[in-house]
Structures are given as structure tokens and as C-alpha cells.
Coordinates of C-alpha atoms in Angstrom, one line a residue:
X1 CA 1.5 -12.8 -8.7
X2 CA -1.3 -12.4 -11.1
X3 CA -1.9 -10.8 -14.5
X4 CA -4.4 -7.9 -14.7
X5 CA -6.0 -8.0 -18.1
X6 CA -8.6 -5.2 -18.7
X7 CA -12.1 -6.7 -19.0
X8 CA -11.0 -10.3 -18.7
X9 CA -9.4 -10.5 -15.2
X10 CA -10.0 -9.0 -11.9
X11 CA -8.1 -6.1 -10.8
X12 CA -6.6 -5.2 -7.5
X13 CA -9.9 -3.6 -6.2
X14 CA -12.1 -6.3 -7.3
X15 CA -11.8 -8.1 -4.1
X16 CA -12.5 -6.2 -0.6
X17 CA -9.2 -5.6 1.5
X18 CA -9.1 -6.2 5.2
X19 CA -8.8 -3.1 7.5
X20 CA -5.2 -2.3 7.7
X21 CA -5.5 -0.8 11.3
X22 CA -6.7 -2.6 14.4
X23 CA -8.3 -1.1 17.3
X24 CA -7.9 -2.2 20.8
X25 CA -10.2 -1.5 23.9
X26 CA -9.3 1.7 25.5
X27 CA -9.3 0.2 29.1
X28 CA -7.2 -2.5 27.9
X29 CA -4.6 -0.1 26.5
X30 CA -4.6 2.3 29.5
X31 CA -5.2 -0.1 32.6
X32 CA -4.7 -3.7 31.9
X33 CA -2.3 -4.3 29.1
X34 CA -1.5 -8.1 28.7
X35 CA 0.8 -8.0 25.2
X36 CA 3.5 -6.0 23.7
X37 CA 1.3 -4.4 21.1
X38 CA -0.8 -3.1 23.9
X39 CA 2.1 -1.2 25.4
X40 CA 3.3 -0.1 22.0
X41 CA -0.1 1.5 21.1
X42 CA -0.2 3.1 24.5
X43 CA 3.3 4.8 23.9
X44 CA 2.6 5.8 20.5
X45 CA -1.2 6.8 20.1
X46 CA -1.8 7.9 23.8
X47 CA 1.6 9.1 25.7
X48 CA 3.5 10.6 22.6
X49 CA 0.5 12.2 21.2
X50 CA -0.5 13.8 24.6
X51 CA 2.9 15.1 25.3
X52 CA 4.1 16.1 21.8
X53 CA 1.2 15.7 19.3
X54 CA -2.4 17.2 18.8
X55 CA -4.4 16.0 21.9
X56 CA -7.8 14.7 21.4
X57 CA -10.3 13.1 23.9
X58 CA -10.8 10.2 21.5
X59 CA -7.6 8.5 20.9
X60 CA -6.6 6.8 17.5
X61 CA -6.1 3.3 17.5
X62 CA -8.3 2.8 20.5
X63 CA -11.8 1.3 20.7
X64 CA -14.0 3.2 23.0
X65 CA -17.5 1.9 22.0
X66 CA -18.2 0.7 25.4
X67 CA -17.8 4.0 26.8
X68 CA -21.5 4.0 28.4
X69 CA -20.5 0.7 30.3
X70 CA -17.3 2.1 31.6
X71 CA -17.8 5.9 32.0
X72 CA -16.4 5.9 35.4
X73 CA -13.2 4.7 34.4
X74 CA -13.1 6.6 31.1
X75 CA -13.6 9.8 33.1
X76 CA -10.5 8.8 35.3
X77 CA -8.6 8.2 32.1
X78 CA -9.5 11.7 30.9
X79 CA -8.2 13.0 34.0
X80 CA -4.9 11.4 33.2
X81 CA -4.8 13.1 29.9
X82 CA -5.4 16.5 31.3
X83 CA -2.6 16.0 33.9
X84 CA -0.3 15.1 30.9
X85 CA -1.3 18.1 29.2
X86 CA -0.2 20.3 32.3
X87 CA 3.2 18.8 32.0
X88 CA 3.8 20.8 29.0
X89 CA 4.6 23.7 31.1
X90 CA 7.8 21.9 32.2
X91 CA 8.8 21.1 28.7
X92 CA 12.5 22.3 28.0
X93 CA 13.4 22.0 31.8
X94 CA 15.9 19.7 33.2
X95 CA 12.9 18.2 35.1
X96 CA 10.7 17.4 32.3
X97 CA 11.7 13.9 31.8
X98 CA 11.5 13.2 35.6
X99 CA 7.9 14.5 35.8
X100 CA 6.7 12.6 32.9
X101 CA 8.3 9.3 34.4
X102 CA 6.9 9.8 37.9
X103 CA 3.4 10.6 36.3
X104 CA 3.0 7.3 34.0
X105 CA 5.2 4.8 35.9
X106 CA 4.6 5.8 39.5
X107 CA 1.5 7.7 40.2
X108 CA -0.8 6.2 37.6
X109 CA 0.4 2.8 38.5
X110 CA -0.2 3.5 42.1
X111 CA -3.8 4.5 41.2
X112 CA -4.2 1.2 39.3
X113 CA -2.8 -0.9 42.4
X114 CA -5.5 0.8 44.5
X115 CA -8.3 -0.9 42.6
X116 CA -7.6 -4.3 44.0
X117 CA -10.7 -5.9 42.3
X118 CA -8.8 -5.5 38.9
X119 CA -5.7 -7.7 39.9
X120 CA -7.7 -10.7 41.5
X121 CA -7.4 -12.8 38.3
X122 CA -4.1 -11.1 36.6
X123 CA -0.5 -10.2 37.9
X124 CA -0.6 -6.6 39.3
X125 CA 2.1 -4.0 37.8
X126 CA 5.0 -2.8 39.7
X127 CA 5.8 1.0 40.3
X128 CA 9.1 2.3 38.9
X129 CA 11.4 4.9 40.7
X130 CA 13.2 7.5 38.9
X131 CA 16.0 7.6 41.2
X132 CA 16.5 3.8 41.2
X133 CA 16.6 3.6 37.7
X134 CA 19.0 6.4 37.3
X135 CA 21.4 4.7 39.5
X136 CA 21.4 1.6 37.5
X137 CA 22.2 3.4 34.2
X138 CA 25.4 2.0 32.6
X139 CA 28.0 4.7 31.7
X140 CA 29.1 2.9 28.5
X141 CA 25.6 3.0 27.1
X142 CA 25.0 5.8 24.4
X143 CA 21.3 6.6 23.9
X144 CA 22.2 8.5 20.9
X145 CA 23.3 5.3 19.2
X146 CA 21.3 2.2 20.7
X147 CA 21.5 -1.2 19.3
X148 CA 18.3 -1.4 17.4
X149 CA 18.3 -5.3 17.2
X150 CA 19.2 -6.0 20.6
X151 CA 16.9 -6.3 23.4
X152 CA 17.9 -3.4 25.8
X153 CA 18.1 -4.0 29.6
X154 CA 15.8 -2.1 31.3
X155 CA 18.4 0.5 32.6
X156 CA 19.2 1.3 29.0
X157 CA 15.6 1.7 28.1
X158 CA 15.3 4.3 31.0
X159 CA 18.3 6.1 29.6
X160 CA 16.9 6.1 26.1
X161 CA 13.4 7.4 27.5
X162 CA 15.3 10.4 29.4
X163 CA 17.3 11.3 26.2
X164 CA 14.4 11.1 23.7
X165 CA 12.1 12.9 25.8
X166 CA 14.5 15.8 26.3
X167 CA 15.2 16.0 22.4
X168 CA 11.6 15.8 21.5
X169 CA 10.9 18.7 24.0
X170 CA 13.6 20.8 22.6
X171 CA 12.4 20.3 19.0
X172 CA 8.7 21.1 20.1
X173 CA 9.7 24.3 21.8
X174 CA 11.8 25.4 18.7
X175 CA 8.7 24.9 16.5
X176 CA 6.4 26.9 19.0
X177 CA 9.0 29.7 18.8
X178 CA 9.2 29.7 14.9
X179 CA 5.8 28.7 13.9
X180 CA 3.1 31.1 14.7
X181 CA 0.4 30.2 12.1
X182 CA -0.7 27.1 13.9
X183 CA -0.4 25.2 17.1
X184 CA 3.1 23.3 16.9
X185 CA 2.7 19.6 17.2
X186 CA 4.9 16.5 16.6
X187 CA 3.6 13.4 14.6
X188 CA 5.1 10.1 15.0
X189 CA 7.2 8.7 12.2
X190 CA 8.8 5.4 12.3
X191 CA 11.9 7.0 10.5
X192 CA 12.3 9.7 13.2
X193 CA 14.9 8.5 15.5
X194 CA 13.9 10.5 18.4
X195 CA 10.1 9.6 18.1
X196 CA 10.9 5.8 17.6
X197 CA 13.3 5.9 20.6
X198 CA 10.8 7.5 22.7
X199 CA 8.0 5.1 21.8
X200 CA 10.5 2.1 22.2
X201 CA 11.7 2.9 25.6
X202 CA 8.3 4.0 27.0
X203 CA 6.7 0.8 25.7
X204 CA 9.6 -1.4 27.2
X205 CA 9.3 0.4 30.5
X206 CA 5.5 -0.2 30.6
X207 CA 6.0 -3.7 29.6
X208 CA 8.6 -4.1 32.5
X209 CA 6.0 -2.7 34.9
X210 CA 3.3 -5.1 33.9
X211 CA 5.5 -8.2 33.5
X212 CA 5.2 -8.6 29.8
X213 CA 7.7 -9.5 27.3
X214 CA 9.9 -6.5 26.0
X215 CA 10.8 -6.1 22.3
X216 CA 13.9 -4.7 20.4
X217 CA 13.7 -1.2 18.9
X218 CA 13.7 -2.9 15.4
X219 CA 10.8 -5.0 16.3
X220 CA 8.8 -2.0 17.8
X221 CA 9.4 0.0 14.8
X222 CA 7.8 -2.9 12.6
X223 CA 4.7 -3.2 15.0
X224 CA 4.3 0.5 15.4
X225 CA 4.8 1.4 11.8
X226 CA 2.6 -1.6 10.6
X227 CA 5.5 -2.8 8.5
X228 CA 5.5 -6.5 7.2
X229 CA 9.1 -7.8 7.2
X230 CA 10.5 -8.7 3.8
X231 CA 12.2 -12.1 3.2
X232 CA 14.8 -11.9 0.7
X233 CA 14.2 -15.5 -0.7
X234 CA 10.5 -15.2 -0.8
X235 CA 11.1 -11.8 -2.8
X236 CA 13.3 -13.7 -5.1
X237 CA 10.9 -16.5 -5.8
X238 CA 8.1 -14.0 -6.5
X239 CA 10.3 -11.8 -8.6
X240 CA 10.9 -15.1 -10.8
X241 CA 7.4 -16.0 -11.1
X242 CA 6.6 -12.4 -12.3
X243 CA 9.2 -12.7 -15.0
X244 CA 7.5 -16.2 -16.0
X245 CA 4.1 -14.4 -16.3
X246 CA 5.7 -11.4 -18.2
X247 CA 7.2 -13.8 -20.8
X248 CA 3.7 -15.2 -21.4
X249 CA 2.2 -11.7 -21.8
X250 CA 4.9 -10.4 -24.0
X251 CA 4.3 -13.7 -26.1
X252 CA 0.5 -12.9 -26.6
X253 CA -0.3 -16.1 -24.5
X254 CA -2.7 -14.6 -21.9
X255 CA -4.7 -17.6 -21.9
X256 CA -1.9 -19.6 -20.4
X257 CA -1.3 -17.1 -17.5
X258 CA -2.3 -17.8 -14.0
X259 CA -2.3 -16.4 -10.4
X260 CA 0.6 -17.9 -8.3
X261 CA 1.4 -17.3 -4.6
X262 CA 4.1 -18.6 -2.1
X263 CA 2.3 -20.4 0.7
X264 CA 4.4 -22.2 3.3
X265 CA 2.5 -25.1 5.0
X266 CA 3.6 -28.3 6.4
X267 CA 0.5 -30.0 5.0
X268 CA 1.2 -28.9 1.7
X269 CA 4.3 -30.6 -0.3
X270 CA 5.0 -27.7 -2.5
X271 CA 5.3 -23.9 -1.5
X272 CA 4.2 -22.3 -4.9
X273 CA 0.5 -22.7 -5.6
X274 CA -1.2 -21.8 -8.9
X275 CA -4.7 -21.3 -9.6
X276 CA -6.6 -19.9 -12.9
X277 CA -7.0 -16.1 -13.2
X278 CA -10.1 -14.9 -11.7
X279 CA -12.9 -13.1 -13.6
X280 CA -13.6 -9.4 -12.8
X281 CA -16.0 -8.6 -10.1
X282 CA -19.2 -7.3 -11.5
X283 CA -19.6 -4.8 -8.8
X284 CA -16.0 -3.5 -8.8
X285 CA -16.2 0.1 -8.6
X286 CA -12.8 0.4 -10.4
X287 CA -12.4 -1.9 -13.3
X288 CA -16.2 -2.4 -14.0
X289 CA -16.8 1.4 -14.5
X290 CA -17.9 2.2 -17.9
X291 CA -15.9 4.5 -20.1
X292 CA -17.8 6.3 -22.7
X293 CA -17.3 9.3 -24.9
X294 CA -19.6 12.4 -24.7
X295 CA -19.3 14.1 -27.9
X296 CA -20.3 18.0 -27.6
X297 CA -21.1 20.3 -30.5
X298 CA -20.2 23.6 -28.7
X299 CA -18.9 23.4 -25.1
X300 CA -19.4 27.3 -25.0
X301 CA -23.2 27.0 -25.5
X302 CA -23.9 23.6 -23.9
X303 CA -24.6 23.7 -20.3
X304 CA -24.1 21.1 -17.6
X305 CA -28.1 20.9 -17.3
X306 CA -28.2 20.0 -21.1
X307 CA -25.9 17.1 -20.6
X308 CA -28.0 15.8 -17.6
X309 CA -31.1 16.2 -19.5
X310 CA -29.6 14.3 -22.5
X311 CA -28.6 11.5 -20.1
X312 CA -31.9 11.2 -18.6
X313 CA -33.5 11.2 -21.9
X314 CA -31.8 8.0 -22.8
X315 CA -33.6 6.0 -20.1
X316 CA -35.6 3.0 -21.5
X317 CA -33.4 3.2 -24.8
X318 CA -30.7 0.7 -25.9
X319 CA -28.3 3.5 -24.8
X320 CA -29.8 3.7 -21.3
X321 CA -26.9 4.3 -18.7
X322 CA -29.3 3.0 -15.9
X323 CA -28.0 5.8 -13.3
X324 CA -31.6 6.6 -12.2
X325 CA -33.0 10.0 -11.8
X326 CA -30.8 11.4 -9.2
X327 CA -27.2 11.5 -10.4
X328 CA -24.1 13.2 -9.1
X329 CA -21.3 14.6 -11.4
X330 CA -17.7 14.8 -10.4
X331 CA -14.5 16.0 -12.1
X332 CA -11.5 14.8 -10.4
X333 CA -12.2 15.9 -6.7
X334 CA -14.4 18.6 -7.7
X335 CA -18.2 18.2 -7.1
X336 CA -20.1 19.8 -10.0
X337 CA -23.6 18.6 -9.2
X338 CA -25.8 16.4 -7.1
X339 CA -29.3 16.5 -5.9
X340 CA -28.3 19.0 -3.1
X341 CA -26.0 21.2 -5.2
X342 CA -27.3 22.5 -8.4
X343 CA -25.4 25.8 -8.6
X344 CA -23.6 24.7 -11.9
X345 CA -26.7 23.6 -13.8
X346 CA -26.9 26.7 -16.0
X347 CA -23.2 27.3 -16.6
X348 CA -21.8 26.3 -19.9
X349 CA -19.3 23.3 -19.9
X350 CA -16.5 25.7 -21.0
X351 CA -16.9 27.9 -18.0
X352 CA -16.7 24.9 -15.7
X353 CA -13.5 23.9 -17.5
X354 CA -15.0 20.9 -19.0
X355 CA -13.4 21.1 -22.6
X356 CA -12.5 18.3 -24.9
X357 CA -10.0 15.8 -23.2
X358 CA -11.6 16.3 -19.8
X359 CA -13.4 13.5 -18.1
X360 CA -16.5 13.6 -15.6
X361 CA -17.8 10.7 -13.4
X362 CA -21.6 10.0 -13.3
X363 CA -22.8 8.3 -10.1
X364 CA -26.3 7.1 -9.4
X365 CA -27.4 8.5 -6.1
X366 CA -30.5 6.2 -6.1
X367 CA -28.6 2.9 -6.1
X368 CA -25.0 2.5 -4.8
X369 CA -24.5 -0.9 -6.5
X370 CA -24.9 0.7 -10.1
X371 CA -21.4 0.9 -11.6
X372 CA -20.3 4.6 -12.3
X373 CA -19.9 6.0 -15.7
X374 CA -17.1 8.0 -16.7
X375 CA -17.5 10.4 -19.8
X376 CA -14.7 11.5 -21.9
X377 CA -15.6 15.0 -23.5
X378 CA -15.0 15.2 -27.3
X379 CA -15.9 17.4 -30.2
X380 CA -18.6 16.5 -32.6
X381 CA -19.7 17.6 -36.2
X382 CA -23.3 16.6 -35.4
X383 CA -25.6 19.5 -34.0
X384 CA -26.7 17.6 -30.7
X385 CA -25.2 15.8 -27.9
X386 CA -24.1 12.1 -28.6
X387 CA -22.9 9.3 -26.3
X388 CA -20.6 6.7 -27.6
X389 CA -18.8 3.8 -26.1
X390 CA -17.5 0.5 -26.6
X391 CA -18.3 -3.1 -25.3
X392 CA -14.7 -4.6 -24.5
X393 CA -11.3 -3.9 -24.3
X394 CA -9.3 -4.7 -27.7
X395 CA -7.3 -7.7 -27.6
X396 CA -3.6 -8.2 -28.5
X397 CA -2.8 -8.6 -32.1
X398 CA -2.2 -12.2 -32.8
X399 CA 1.2 -13.8 -33.7
X400 CA 1.5 -14.9 -37.4
X401 CA 0.5 -18.5 -37.6
X402 CA 2.8 -21.1 -39.3
X403 CA 1.7 -22.3 -42.5
X404 CA 1.1 -25.8 -43.4
X405 CA 3.6 -25.8 -46.4
X406 CA 6.7 -25.0 -44.3
X407 CA 8.3 -21.9 -42.5
X408 CA 7.5 -18.6 -43.7
X409 CA 9.7 -15.9 -44.2
X410 CA 9.2 -12.1 -44.1
X411 CA 10.6 -9.7 -46.7
X412 CA 13.4 -8.5 -44.3
X413 CA 15.7 -11.4 -43.3
X414 CA 16.6 -9.6 -40.2
X415 CA 13.1 -9.9 -38.6
X416 CA 12.4 -13.3 -40.0
X417 CA 10.1 -15.5 -37.9
X418 CA 10.1 -19.3 -38.3
X419 CA 8.0 -22.1 -36.9
X420 CA 8.3 -25.7 -36.7
X421 CA 6.0 -27.9 -34.9
X422 CA 4.3 -25.3 -32.6
X423 CA 7.9 -23.8 -31.9
X424 CA 8.2 -19.9 -32.5
X425 CA 11.9 -18.6 -32.8
X426 CA 12.8 -15.0 -33.4
X427 CA 16.2 -15.1 -34.9
X428 CA 16.9 -11.6 -34.0
X429 CA 15.8 -11.9 -30.3
X430 CA 16.5 -14.6 -27.6
X431 CA 13.5 -16.4 -26.4
X432 CA 12.2 -19.6 -27.4
X433 CA 8.8 -20.9 -26.3
X434 CA 7.3 -24.3 -27.1
X435 CA 4.0 -26.0 -26.0
X436 CA 5.5 -27.1 -22.7
X437 CA 6.4 -23.5 -21.8
X438 CA 10.2 -24.3 -22.0
X439 CA 12.2 -21.3 -22.8
X440 CA 15.7 -21.3 -24.1
X441 CA 18.2 -18.5 -24.5
X442 CA 19.5 -18.1 -28.1
X443 CA 22.6 -15.9 -28.4
X444 CA 22.9 -14.0 -31.6
X445 CA 26.1 -15.5 -32.5
X446 CA 24.3 -18.7 -33.0
X447 CA 27.2 -20.6 -31.7
X448 CA 24.8 -23.4 -30.5
X449 CA 22.1 -25.5 -31.8
X450 CA 18.4 -24.5 -31.4
X451 CA 16.5 -27.8 -30.9
X452 CA 13.3 -28.3 -32.7
X453 CA 14.4 -26.3 -36.0
X454 CA 15.1 -28.5 -38.9
X455 CA 19.0 -29.2 -39.3
X456 CA 18.7 -27.8 -42.9
X457 CA 17.2 -24.6 -41.9
X458 CA 19.6 -23.9 -39.1
X459 CA 22.5 -24.8 -41.2
X460 CA 21.4 -22.2 -43.8
X461 CA 20.9 -19.5 -41.1
X462 CA 24.4 -20.2 -39.4
X463 CA 26.3 -20.1 -42.6
X464 CA 24.6 -17.0 -43.7
X465 CA 25.5 -14.9 -40.8
X466 CA 29.1 -16.2 -40.4
X467 CA 29.7 -15.9 -44.3
X468 CA 28.1 -12.3 -44.4
X469 CA 28.3 -10.8 -40.9
X470 CA 28.4 -7.1 -42.4
X471 CA 25.1 -7.5 -44.0
X472 CA 23.2 -8.3 -40.8
X473 CA 23.9 -5.2 -38.7
X474 CA 21.5 -6.4 -36.0
X475 CA 23.4 -9.5 -35.3
X476 CA 26.6 -9.2 -33.9
X477 CA 29.0 -11.5 -31.7
X478 CA 28.4 -10.8 -28.0
X479 CA 31.6 -9.8 -26.1
X480 CA 32.4 -11.2 -22.7
X481 CA 30.9 -7.9 -21.2
X482 CA 27.6 -8.1 -22.8
X483 CA 24.5 -9.1 -20.6
X484 CA 23.3 -12.6 -20.8
X485 CA 19.8 -13.3 -21.9
X486 CA 17.7 -15.6 -19.6
X487 CA 14.3 -16.8 -20.1
X488 CA 12.6 -18.5 -17.2
X489 CA 9.4 -20.8 -16.8

């Protein structure tokens, strides 16, 4: 949990994020899997894609950088892919699931077993037989409603494979009959029951053949969909920490905010760790962008070239944007100008849709480390272009400071703010924050004492409300049905 304060703390993009998708050597996926994830990637990115998706020579999620060193083996793998593509002719027939099973769990494994040198240091796989597996299927197992959290027996995985393969084939054939504009293809979706069942069943069948630990459908869904399981207790802790930071922000106490995170470790006696808020990354392409105002006298008669000439003319002055000579201009996702595209230079801004209220991004083509500049277009009464900007983000308005003579009251008694020894209490609200960051819930009924306020002031306020309740419409007694007000630290 952290607080993003524009110009003062780092934003989400200030630190580079690790790559979300991991790649695996293609030969490991296709020939020598050794972990459940290898079988899952094979089932999802290879088998499912080859049978029901858009076929491609280079498979997503597989690293083929060593293609030159393994050209012979890769060529054999391409032949396997072409053989799978030929199975499309049997799609929709009663024999489709058997043909796919025999191809990937019998013929391909037999080919791998013929490479004896490959299995000198590892366990060889086992061929699977379609007829034997079918005889072992339990009559009570329903492949339409498998138990996602249970580790299915191999015969149930086989039944799930047959059912899901037939369902996907029927769906793809229906798409081909109804959609003529583009080649029909299915994409894997972890929330698609048929697709998930097919990937889970084929992954577990391959794991069984190679002597690898099998996984439940729920676990395979998380691994195939790159899902990080949520833990309810951790979520609750993080939510509480977010509320603490929110209270500090709403109390204009940004300097007291911090970054907090949950870290479980046997070496650390505490699981919640705090650290100061980090400063913005000077090279961040998001929060360190410069937002300026471009004032244009007449968008109908000012061209894009005029704007660029004005920007370049600022070089060497106090208003130099330091973008260099080569600049690219983008509006949203629309490229307006770059050194290789100058068709729009002579066009008026109005013709390009650049009117007051629009924003354009200027990026240096000479130096990628230069922070981009975003210009907001606005009108001006002057006869020439003008670039204006600001140096910092405005701060929050400070809270009224308590006077040394005693607590101060505003003209409206309903919104009175009193202070005593660094304590701030809003008598129409509910949160009390002191120097120790403690917070207490103050009920508008004022039925309990508020520590830290002088007895005389508390008595006067309580007597005033109880004597004239009709004169204070904002303060009413809470019924049992009203929500409690809770402040956390």
C-alpha cells in the first residue's frame, strides 16, 4: 500500500515491472517436459492452438532462440504440427478424439522413445492406448461437471479429454458454417469451460505419460491463466492499511504517509513492513512528463509546422523544452508528425482536429531519455503562439492552525473546529487524530466523553446539543440501524 502524490512520490510506472509472461525452450515443451507447467504450456499453446486456434510456426510462450542449434529436431516438430493440422478433416466425426489421442499420446511418444540417447539420463515416457483408457472410464463420472478442486484419476481425465475435444470441434464447425468473413478459430480462455477442460485433461494425460505430478483443474486454471491466488486474510490486512493511509490523506497529513506491505518471513518478527514514500523516478515516462499549455491565437490559420517552428525557436532560451531538432507529434493514438512523416505540416490545426481542449504529445527522436512534453491547446488574446507551464503540483490547502489564546470557533456553530494540545476535532464529523496517530470514533449524539478536550468546553457543547436539538439539524441521535463510524490507524 502506498500513496501516489503527483510530483512528490513515485507513481506506479516509476519502477520497471518484471515480464509477466515466461517463455520455455521449445524442445523442453515438445520433447522432454519435467514439470507440470511444461505440460500445461504444451496443452494450451501448442495442442489447443494447433487444433482449434490460429496455427503458427512460432508458438507463443515457447523460446526458440536456439533454433540454429536444434534445426533437425525443430523440423521434426514442424512435421508434427502439420500432422495435427491434417486432423482438422476429421473434426466433427465420432473418430476425431481418438485420432488426436493416438497422434499425441501414442505415435509422438513412440517417436520420442526411438531416440534412445535422449533417455539415458531421464525417465522415458509411457505410450497410452485409447482402447485401454476407454475401458477404465468410470460410469459414474460426468465429464460435463468435473470436480475442479479434486485431483482426477487418469481415467476421468481421459473421459474429460474426449468430451471437451468433441465439444470444441462442434463449436468450431458451427463457427465455420456461420462466419465467412475470416477463418474461424477458437482462443483459449480460462473462463471457457470446454477450453479449460481440454487443456487440463491433455496436460494431466501428458503428465501421466512422462511420470510428472498431475494437477487439479482449479490449479491448472491458475497456472494457464497466470492467476495469483488471493488470500482473504491478506486482503483484509491490506484493506485496513489502505484505510489508514486514506485517513492521513484526507487529514492533509501527506508527510506522515508511508509505504506498507505484507511480507511473511520466519526471519522477520513482524509481517507488516513500513518504509518512507519514494521520490519520483526522474526518467519515468508517465509522471515526469511535462504538462504545458500551448496558447494559439487562431487554430484555423496556425499550421502544425508553425507550432514546431515555435518549439524549435525556444532552443537556448529559458523556455527551451530540450526536445532536440527531431520531434514526433502524437494526438491520442494518431501520429501527426515525425521525421519520416511530414504530410500534416502545412495543415491548419483546426483541420487536424486540434482545437482548444485537445492535447498533443511531443517526443524527442534524438534522445529516448528526454521526458515527453504534453501540450494542452488553448486560446490566447495575443497575436502569436505562447507556451506556458507550471513548475510544481499545487499542494492541499492547510488546516486552520490552533491559536495560542485558546480554541477558535467559526461563525457557523455547526461546522466549528476546536483544537487543544495538537488535537483536532470536527464536532459535526467523527474522526479524532492526535500526534500519536490514534483515532477515535465520536458519535454525533456525544453520549461519551472525548479525551483531550477541556471539560468545560465538552460540557458546554453537550449541554447545547441536548437543550436545543432542533437548532442543530446536522446533529441527530443515531438509531440502532445507523452505520457505525470507525477510524483505523
